[in-house]
Coordinates of C-alpha atoms in Angstrom, one line a residue:
Chain A
M1 CA 70.5 95.9 112.1
K2 CA 69.6 93.2 114.7
L3 CA 66.9 95.4 116.0
K4 CA 65.5 96.0 112.6
T5 CA 65.4 92.3 111.8
A6 CA 63.6 91.6 115.1
L7 CA 61.1 94.3 114.3
A8 CA 60.4 93.0 110.8
L9 CA 60.0 89.5 112.0
G10 CA 57.9 90.5 115.0
A11 CA 55.5 93.0 113.6
G12 CA 54.5 91.2 110.4
F13 CA 54.1 92.4 106.9
G14 CA 53.8 96.1 107.4
A15 CA 57.0 96.2 109.3
M16 CA 58.6 94.1 106.7
C17 CA 57.8 96.7 104.1
A18 CA 59.4 99.3 106.3
Y19 CA 62.4 97.1 106.6
A20 CA 62.8 96.7 102.9
D21 CA 62.4 100.5 102.5
A22 CA 65.3 101.1 104.9
F23 CA 67.5 99.1 102.5
S24 CA 66.4 100.7 99.3
A25 CA 67.0 104.0 101.0
E26 CA 67.9 106.5 98.3
V27 CA 71.3 108.1 98.1
Y28 CA 71.1 111.9 98.2
S29 CA 73.7 114.6 97.8
G30 CA 74.8 116.9 100.6
Y31 CA 73.3 119.6 98.3
T32 CA 69.8 118.5 99.4
L33 CA 70.6 119.8 102.9
L34 CA 72.0 123.2 101.8
R35 CA 70.3 126.5 102.6
Q36 CA 68.8 128.2 99.6
E37 CA 71.6 130.9 99.4
T38 CA 74.3 128.2 99.4
R39 CA 72.5 126.3 96.6
E40 CA 72.3 129.4 94.6
M41 CA 75.9 130.1 95.1
Q42 CA 76.8 126.6 93.9
D43 CA 74.5 126.8 90.9
D44 CA 75.7 130.1 89.5
D45 CA 79.2 129.8 88.0
F46 CA 79.7 133.6 88.6
L47 CA 79.0 133.3 92.3
N48 CA 80.5 129.9 92.9
P49 CA 83.7 130.5 94.9
G50 CA 85.2 127.2 93.6
M51 CA 85.4 128.6 90.1
G52 CA 88.6 130.5 91.0
A53 CA 90.4 127.2 91.6
L54 CA 88.9 125.8 88.4
A55 CA 90.3 128.7 86.4
R56 CA 93.7 127.9 87.9
G57 CA 93.3 124.3 86.9
A58 CA 92.3 125.3 83.4
A59 CA 95.5 127.4 83.2
M60 CA 97.6 124.5 84.3
F61 CA 95.8 122.3 81.7
T62 CA 96.7 124.5 78.8
T63 CA 100.2 125.8 79.9
P64 CA 102.8 124.2 77.7
N65 CA 106.0 122.7 79.2
T66 CA 109.4 123.6 77.7
K67 CA 108.7 121.3 74.8
G68 CA 105.5 123.0 74.0
V69 CA 103.3 120.2 75.2
S70 CA 100.4 120.6 77.6
C71 CA 97.4 118.5 78.8
A72 CA 95.4 120.3 76.1
S73 CA 97.7 119.0 73.4
C74 CA 96.1 115.6 73.8
H75 CA 92.8 116.4 75.5
G76 CA 91.7 119.6 73.7
A77 CA 91.9 123.1 75.1
D78 CA 88.8 122.8 77.2
G79 CA 89.5 119.1 78.0
K80 CA 86.4 118.2 76.0
K81 CA 88.2 115.2 74.4
L82 CA 88.3 113.6 77.8
D83 CA 85.6 111.0 78.3
A84 CA 83.2 112.5 80.9
K85 CA 81.7 109.1 81.6
R86 CA 85.1 107.6 82.3
I87 CA 85.9 110.5 84.7
A88 CA 82.7 109.7 86.5
Q89 CA 84.0 106.1 87.2
Y90 CA 87.0 107.1 89.3
P91 CA 88.7 105.6 91.2
V92 CA 89.3 103.1 88.3
L93 CA 91.5 100.1 88.0
D94 CA 94.8 101.3 86.7
S95 CA 95.8 99.0 83.8
R96 CA 99.4 98.9 84.7
S97 CA 99.2 98.2 88.4
Q98 CA 95.8 96.5 88.4
R99 CA 95.0 98.5 91.5
P100 CA 92.5 101.4 92.0
I101 CA 93.8 104.9 91.2
T102 CA 92.0 108.1 92.2
L103 CA 91.4 110.9 89.8
Q104 CA 93.8 113.2 91.7
Q105 CA 96.5 110.6 91.5
R106 CA 95.9 110.2 87.8
V107 CA 96.3 113.9 87.1
I108 CA 99.4 114.0 89.3
D109 CA 100.9 111.0 87.4
E110 CA 99.9 112.4 84.0
S111 CA 101.6 115.8 84.6
S112 CA 104.8 114.2 85.9
E113 CA 105.1 111.4 83.4
R114 CA 103.9 113.1 80.2
L115 CA 104.9 116.6 80.9
G116 CA 107.9 116.2 83.1
I117 CA 106.4 118.6 85.7
S118 CA 107.8 117.8 89.1
M119 CA 105.4 115.6 91.1
L120 CA 102.5 117.7 92.4
K121 CA 101.8 117.2 96.1
Y122 CA 98.7 115.2 96.8
E123 CA 95.9 117.6 98.1
S124 CA 98.0 120.6 97.3
D125 CA 96.2 123.6 95.8
D126 CA 97.7 122.8 92.4
A127 CA 96.8 119.1 92.4
L128 CA 93.3 120.0 93.6
S129 CA 92.8 122.7 91.0
L130 CA 93.8 120.4 88.2
E131 CA 91.6 117.6 89.6
A132 CA 88.7 120.0 90.0
F133 CA 89.0 121.2 86.4
V134 CA 89.0 117.7 85.1
R135 CA 86.1 116.5 87.3
N136 CA 84.1 119.5 86.3
I137 CA 84.1 118.2 82.7
A138 CA 81.9 115.4 84.1
R139 CA 79.6 117.7 86.0
G140 CA 76.0 116.3 85.6
Q141 CA 77.3 112.8 84.9
E142 CA 76.2 110.1 87.3
V143 CA 78.9 108.7 89.6
N144 CA 79.5 105.2 88.4
V145 CA 82.3 103.5 90.2
Q146 CA 82.9 99.8 89.4
T147 CA 82.4 97.6 92.4
D148 CA 82.3 94.1 90.8
G149 CA 84.8 91.9 89.0
A150 CA 88.4 92.7 89.7
M151 CA 87.4 95.7 91.8
T152 CA 85.5 93.6 94.4
P153 CA 88.4 93.0 96.8
F154 CA 89.3 96.7 96.8
Y155 CA 85.7 97.7 97.3
E156 CA 85.3 95.3 100.2
A157 CA 88.6 96.6 101.8
G158 CA 87.3 100.2 101.4
K159 CA 84.0 99.2 103.0
K160 CA 85.8 97.7 105.9
L161 CA 87.8 100.9 106.5
Y162 CA 84.6 102.9 106.3
E163 CA 83.1 100.7 109.0
T164 CA 86.0 100.3 111.3
R165 CA 85.9 102.3 114.5
S166 CA 88.9 104.3 115.5
G167 CA 90.1 107.3 117.6
Q168 CA 89.5 108.3 121.1
L169 CA 85.8 108.8 120.4
N170 CA 85.7 105.3 118.8
M171 CA 83.6 106.2 115.8
A172 CA 83.4 105.0 112.2
C173 CA 82.2 106.7 109.0
N174 CA 79.1 104.6 108.6
L175 CA 77.9 105.3 112.1
C176 CA 77.3 109.0 111.3
H177 CA 76.7 108.9 107.5
D178 CA 74.7 105.7 107.1
N179 CA 73.0 105.4 110.5
H180 CA 72.2 109.1 111.3
P181 CA 72.0 111.2 108.1
G182 CA 69.3 113.9 108.2
E183 CA 69.8 114.2 112.0
K184 CA 71.3 117.2 113.8
L185 CA 74.8 117.1 115.2
R186 CA 74.6 120.4 117.2
A187 CA 73.6 122.9 114.6
Q188 CA 74.7 120.9 111.6
V189 CA 72.5 118.4 109.8
L190 CA 74.5 115.2 109.0
S191 CA 74.6 114.2 105.3
Q192 CA 75.3 110.8 103.8
G193 CA 78.9 111.9 103.4
Q194 CA 78.7 111.7 99.7
T195 CA 81.7 112.7 97.5
N196 CA 79.9 113.7 94.3
G197 CA 80.7 117.4 94.8
F198 CA 84.5 117.1 95.4
P199 CA 86.8 118.8 95.1
L200 CA 84.4 121.4 96.7
Y201 CA 84.6 124.8 98.2
R202 CA 84.1 124.9 102.0
L203 CA 82.8 128.2 103.3
A204 CA 84.0 127.3 106.8
T205 CA 87.7 127.1 105.7
G206 CA 87.4 129.3 102.6
K207 CA 89.2 126.7 100.5
L208 CA 88.9 124.2 97.8
T209 CA 88.8 120.9 99.7
G210 CA 89.7 117.5 98.4
T211 CA 87.9 114.3 99.3
Q212 CA 90.9 113.1 101.4
T213 CA 91.2 116.4 103.2
R214 CA 87.5 115.9 104.2
F215 CA 88.4 112.5 105.4
N216 CA 91.1 114.1 107.6
Q217 CA 88.5 116.6 109.0
C218 CA 86.2 113.8 110.0
F219 CA 89.0 111.7 111.5
D220 CA 90.1 114.8 113.5
A221 CA 86.6 115.2 114.8
F222 CA 86.7 111.8 116.5
R223 CA 90.4 112.2 117.5
A224 CA 91.7 109.5 115.2
T225 CA 95.0 109.5 113.3
P226 CA 94.3 110.1 109.6
Y227 CA 96.0 108.2 106.9
P228 CA 98.5 109.9 104.6
F229 CA 97.1 111.6 101.5
G230 CA 97.4 109.3 98.5
S231 CA 98.0 106.3 100.7
E232 CA 96.6 102.8 99.9
E233 CA 94.1 103.2 102.7
Y234 CA 92.8 106.6 101.5
T235 CA 92.5 105.3 97.9
L236 CA 90.4 102.4 99.2
L237 CA 88.3 104.7 101.4
E238 CA 87.7 107.1 98.5
L239 CA 86.8 104.2 96.2
Y240 CA 84.2 103.0 98.7
A241 CA 83.0 106.6 99.5
N242 CA 82.5 107.4 95.8
A243 CA 80.8 104.1 95.0
H244 CA 78.5 104.7 98.0
G245 CA 77.2 107.6 95.9
N246 CA 76.8 105.7 92.6
G247 CA 74.0 107.3 90.6
L248 CA 74.4 110.8 92.1
K249 CA 75.2 113.6 89.7
I250 CA 78.7 115.1 89.9
E251 CA 78.6 118.7 91.2
T252 CA 82.3 119.7 91.1
P253 CA 82.9 122.3 92.4
A254 CA 80.2 122.0 95.0
V255 CA 79.8 124.5 97.8
R256 CA 79.4 123.3 101.4
F257 CA 79.6 124.8 104.8
Chain B
M1 CA 84.2 135.0 126.2
S2 CA 87.0 134.1 128.6
K3 CA 90.4 133.1 127.2
V4 CA 90.2 129.8 128.9
L5 CA 86.9 129.0 127.3
M6 CA 88.1 130.1 123.9
G7 CA 91.1 127.8 124.4
V8 CA 89.0 124.8 125.1
M9 CA 86.7 125.6 122.1
C10 CA 89.7 126.0 119.7
A11 CA 91.2 122.8 120.8
Y12 CA 88.0 121.0 120.0
L13 CA 86.8 119.4 116.9
P14 CA 86.1 122.0 114.2
L15 CA 83.3 119.8 112.9
F16 CA 81.4 119.8 116.2
A17 CA 81.9 123.5 116.5
A18 CA 79.2 123.6 113.9
A19 CA 77.5 126.9 114.6
A20 CA 80.7 128.9 114.5
E21 CA 81.0 130.8 111.2
T22 CA 84.7 131.1 111.6
I23 CA 86.9 128.4 112.9
P24 CA 89.6 129.7 115.3
K25 CA 93.1 129.0 114.1
T26 CA 95.6 128.3 116.8
P27 CA 94.5 125.5 119.1
A28 CA 95.6 126.0 122.7
P29 CA 97.1 122.8 124.2
M30 CA 94.5 121.1 126.3
V31 CA 95.8 120.1 129.6
I32 CA 94.7 116.7 130.7
Q33 CA 95.7 115.2 133.9
S34 CA 96.8 111.6 133.5
E35 CA 95.6 109.4 136.2
A36 CA 95.5 105.7 136.7
Y37 CA 92.6 104.0 135.0
Q38 CA 90.0 103.1 137.6
P39 CA 88.8 99.5 137.1
W40 CA 85.0 99.0 137.2
K41 CA 82.6 96.0 137.1
A42 CA 79.3 95.9 135.2
V43 CA 76.4 93.7 136.4
A44 CA 73.3 93.6 134.3
Y45 CA 74.3 96.6 132.2
A46 CA 74.9 98.8 135.3
I47 CA 78.0 99.9 137.2
Q48 CA 76.9 100.3 140.8
E49 CA 80.2 101.4 142.4
P50 CA 81.4 105.0 141.7
L51 CA 84.7 105.0 139.8
G52 CA 87.6 105.1 142.2
G53 CA 85.0 105.6 145.1
L54 CA 84.7 109.2 144.0
K55 CA 81.8 111.4 144.9
G56 CA 80.2 113.3 142.0
N57 CA 79.4 117.0 141.9
A58 CA 76.2 117.7 139.9
A59 CA 77.0 121.4 139.2
N60 CA 80.4 120.5 137.8
G61 CA 78.8 117.7 135.9
R62 CA 76.6 120.1 134.1
K63 CA 79.6 122.1 133.0
V64 CA 81.4 119.0 131.8
A65 CA 78.4 118.0 129.8
I66 CA 78.3 121.3 128.1
D67 CA 82.0 121.8 127.5
R68 CA 82.8 121.0 123.8
G69 CA 86.2 119.7 124.7
K70 CA 84.8 117.3 127.4
G71 CA 81.4 115.8 127.4
N72 CA 80.1 117.8 124.5
C73 CA 76.8 116.1 125.1
L74 CA 74.8 118.9 123.4
A75 CA 76.4 117.8 120.1
C76 CA 73.9 114.9 120.1
H77 CA 71.3 115.5 122.9
V78 CA 68.7 118.0 123.8
M79 CA 69.3 118.9 127.4
P80 CA 67.7 121.4 129.9
V81 CA 70.5 123.9 129.2
Q82 CA 68.7 127.0 128.0
E83 CA 71.7 129.2 127.8
E84 CA 73.1 127.1 124.9
E85 CA 71.6 127.1 121.4
F86 CA 71.5 124.3 118.9
H87 CA 71.2 121.1 120.8
G88 CA 71.9 118.1 118.6
E89 CA 69.3 115.3 118.0
L90 CA 71.3 112.2 117.2
G91 CA 70.4 110.6 120.5
P92 CA 67.4 110.8 122.8
A93 CA 66.6 114.0 124.8
L94 CA 68.0 113.7 128.3
G95 CA 65.5 116.0 130.1
K96 CA 64.1 113.2 132.2
I97 CA 66.9 110.6 132.0
G98 CA 67.2 110.5 135.8
K99 CA 63.7 109.0 135.9
K100 CA 64.5 106.4 133.3
Y101 CA 67.8 105.1 134.7
N102 CA 69.2 104.8 138.1
E103 CA 72.8 105.9 138.9
G104 CA 74.4 102.5 138.1
K105 CA 72.8 102.4 134.6
L106 CA 73.7 106.0 133.9
R107 CA 77.3 105.3 134.9
M108 CA 77.5 102.3 132.5
R109 CA 76.2 104.4 129.6
I110 CA 78.7 107.2 130.2
V111 CA 81.6 104.9 130.8
N112 CA 80.9 102.9 127.6
I113 CA 77.5 102.8 126.1
Q114 CA 78.8 100.5 123.4
D115 CA 78.9 97.7 126.0
V116 CA 75.1 98.0 126.1
L117 CA 74.5 98.9 122.4
A118 CA 77.3 97.6 120.2
D119 CA 76.4 99.8 117.2
S120 CA 76.1 103.1 119.2
L121 CA 77.6 106.2 117.7
M122 CA 77.9 107.6 121.2
P123 CA 81.6 107.8 122.3
P124 CA 82.8 105.8 125.3
F125 CA 83.8 108.4 127.8
Y126 CA 85.8 106.0 130.0
A127 CA 86.9 103.2 127.8
K128 CA 90.1 101.5 128.7
P129 CA 92.6 103.3 126.5
D130 CA 94.3 100.2 125.2
K131 CA 91.0 99.0 123.7
L132 CA 91.0 102.0 121.3
S133 CA 92.9 102.1 118.0
R134 CA 94.6 104.9 116.0
V135 CA 94.0 107.6 118.7
V136 CA 95.9 110.8 117.8
D137 CA 99.0 111.4 119.9
K138 CA 97.5 114.2 121.9
Y139 CA 94.9 111.9 123.4
R140 CA 96.6 108.5 123.3
G141 CA 96.5 106.6 126.6
Q142 CA 93.8 108.9 128.0
T143 CA 90.1 108.6 128.6
V144 CA 87.8 111.3 127.2
L145 CA 86.6 112.2 130.8
T146 CA 88.5 111.6 134.0
A147 CA 86.9 109.3 136.6
Q148 CA 85.9 112.4 138.6
E149 CA 84.3 114.0 135.6
V150 CA 82.3 110.8 134.9
E151 CA 81.1 110.8 138.4
D152 CA 80.2 114.5 138.1
V153 CA 78.2 113.9 134.9
V154 CA 76.4 110.9 136.5
A155 CA 75.5 113.1 139.5
Y156 CA 74.1 115.7 137.2
L157 CA 72.1 113.2 135.1
T158 CA 70.4 111.8 138.2
T159 CA 69.0 115.3 138.9
L160 CA 67.2 115.3 135.5
K161 CA 63.7 114.2 136.4

C-alpha cells in the first residue's frame, strides 16, 4: 500500500490512474480460473457432482416430521416460496439476537426449532446438503451482503480477522487472496477466495465442502489453529468473505479443484 | 517414491501439494528436533553472523528448499531445480539471487523477510516462536526451519549466480 502510494505520487498522473485502477479492481469468481472441463462439469446439472448432495438436501426439505410438517409445508415443495434475493444476503442480522447469522446456522436452527429435528451438526453432510439446496434456489442472484448500518461493526470485525496473521507461517487471508490472486502457488493459480460457489464440490476431496471447512483448509495450510465451526469468529469471517464478493453471481453448487 | 519422502509430503499442507490429484490420507508424524532458539542481530536489514555460529551446507540447503515440509520455496519461487515441475510465481525468481544479495542479506530474508517488508506473504522461517499466534499444537514453540537448515539454505542461495 505504501509502495503504491509512493508510486502514484512520484510518477504523476499516469501512475495515479493505475493506482485508482488497483482499487476499483473487479471481483471475480474462482470459476474464472477453472479449466474448461471443470467449468462444463459445473454448468451441466447432470455432470455436476454436487447435485447428489443437493438431492439429499431436497429430500430433507420435503420429508415430514412425526407431525407431518416439513420445510416444504411453509416454503413450497421446491422451496420456491423462499426469497432468492434474501438468501443472497446471508449472513444477515438475526432479528432476535441482532447479530449476524449464516445461512447454514439458519437452516440448522429452522429444522430444530420448527420441526423438532435434533440439532444438525455444523458442516456435517446433512447441514451442508440442506444449506446447498437452499442456496441453490438463489443460483444466479448477486451476492448482496449488508455491510452498513447495524452490520458495520460485525463487518469490520470480520475484516480484521481476514487480515490478521496467524500460524507458524504467519499468514493472513488477504495476503494471498487480495495481494496475489491470479498468481501461481506451485501448480495452482490463486483466486480471490470468493465464497459465491459454496457449498461447493471439491474434486480434490470428493466432497461437498462448506465455506467454513474451506477456512479450515486454508488455516491448515499455514499451520494455524482454525476456529470451531459455527463460532462467532467464523460467522464474522464468513460475513466478510461473502461481502468481499458482493455482486458475484451465486453458483451453488460450484465445482472446484 | 521413498516412504520417508511420502511421509514428509503427507504431513505437509494439502493446499500446497497442489499438483497431486489425490491427497494422501494418513499424515506421518513429522519429527522436529527442538533446539534452543539462536538469537541474532540485524544491522541495515542484514544478519551478518551465522545463526549459532553454524556452517551451512549448500547441497543440503537445496534439499531443504525443495522439501514441501520444510522450505517449500518452490511453492512461490522459480528456482534452478529442473527435476521438479510447477514452480510457483508469487515471489521473484531466485536463479540469480546470490548476485543480488550477499550472505547477510539473504540470511535476514530467510529468518524473517517481514522485518524487511512488513506486508510480505513469505513465511518467516526463523521467527521467534513466541511472536507467533494461534500456531497449531504440532508446530507450537518451533521455528519452520532449524538454525542449521537456515544456514544450509543461505549457503545454497549464495551459489545461485
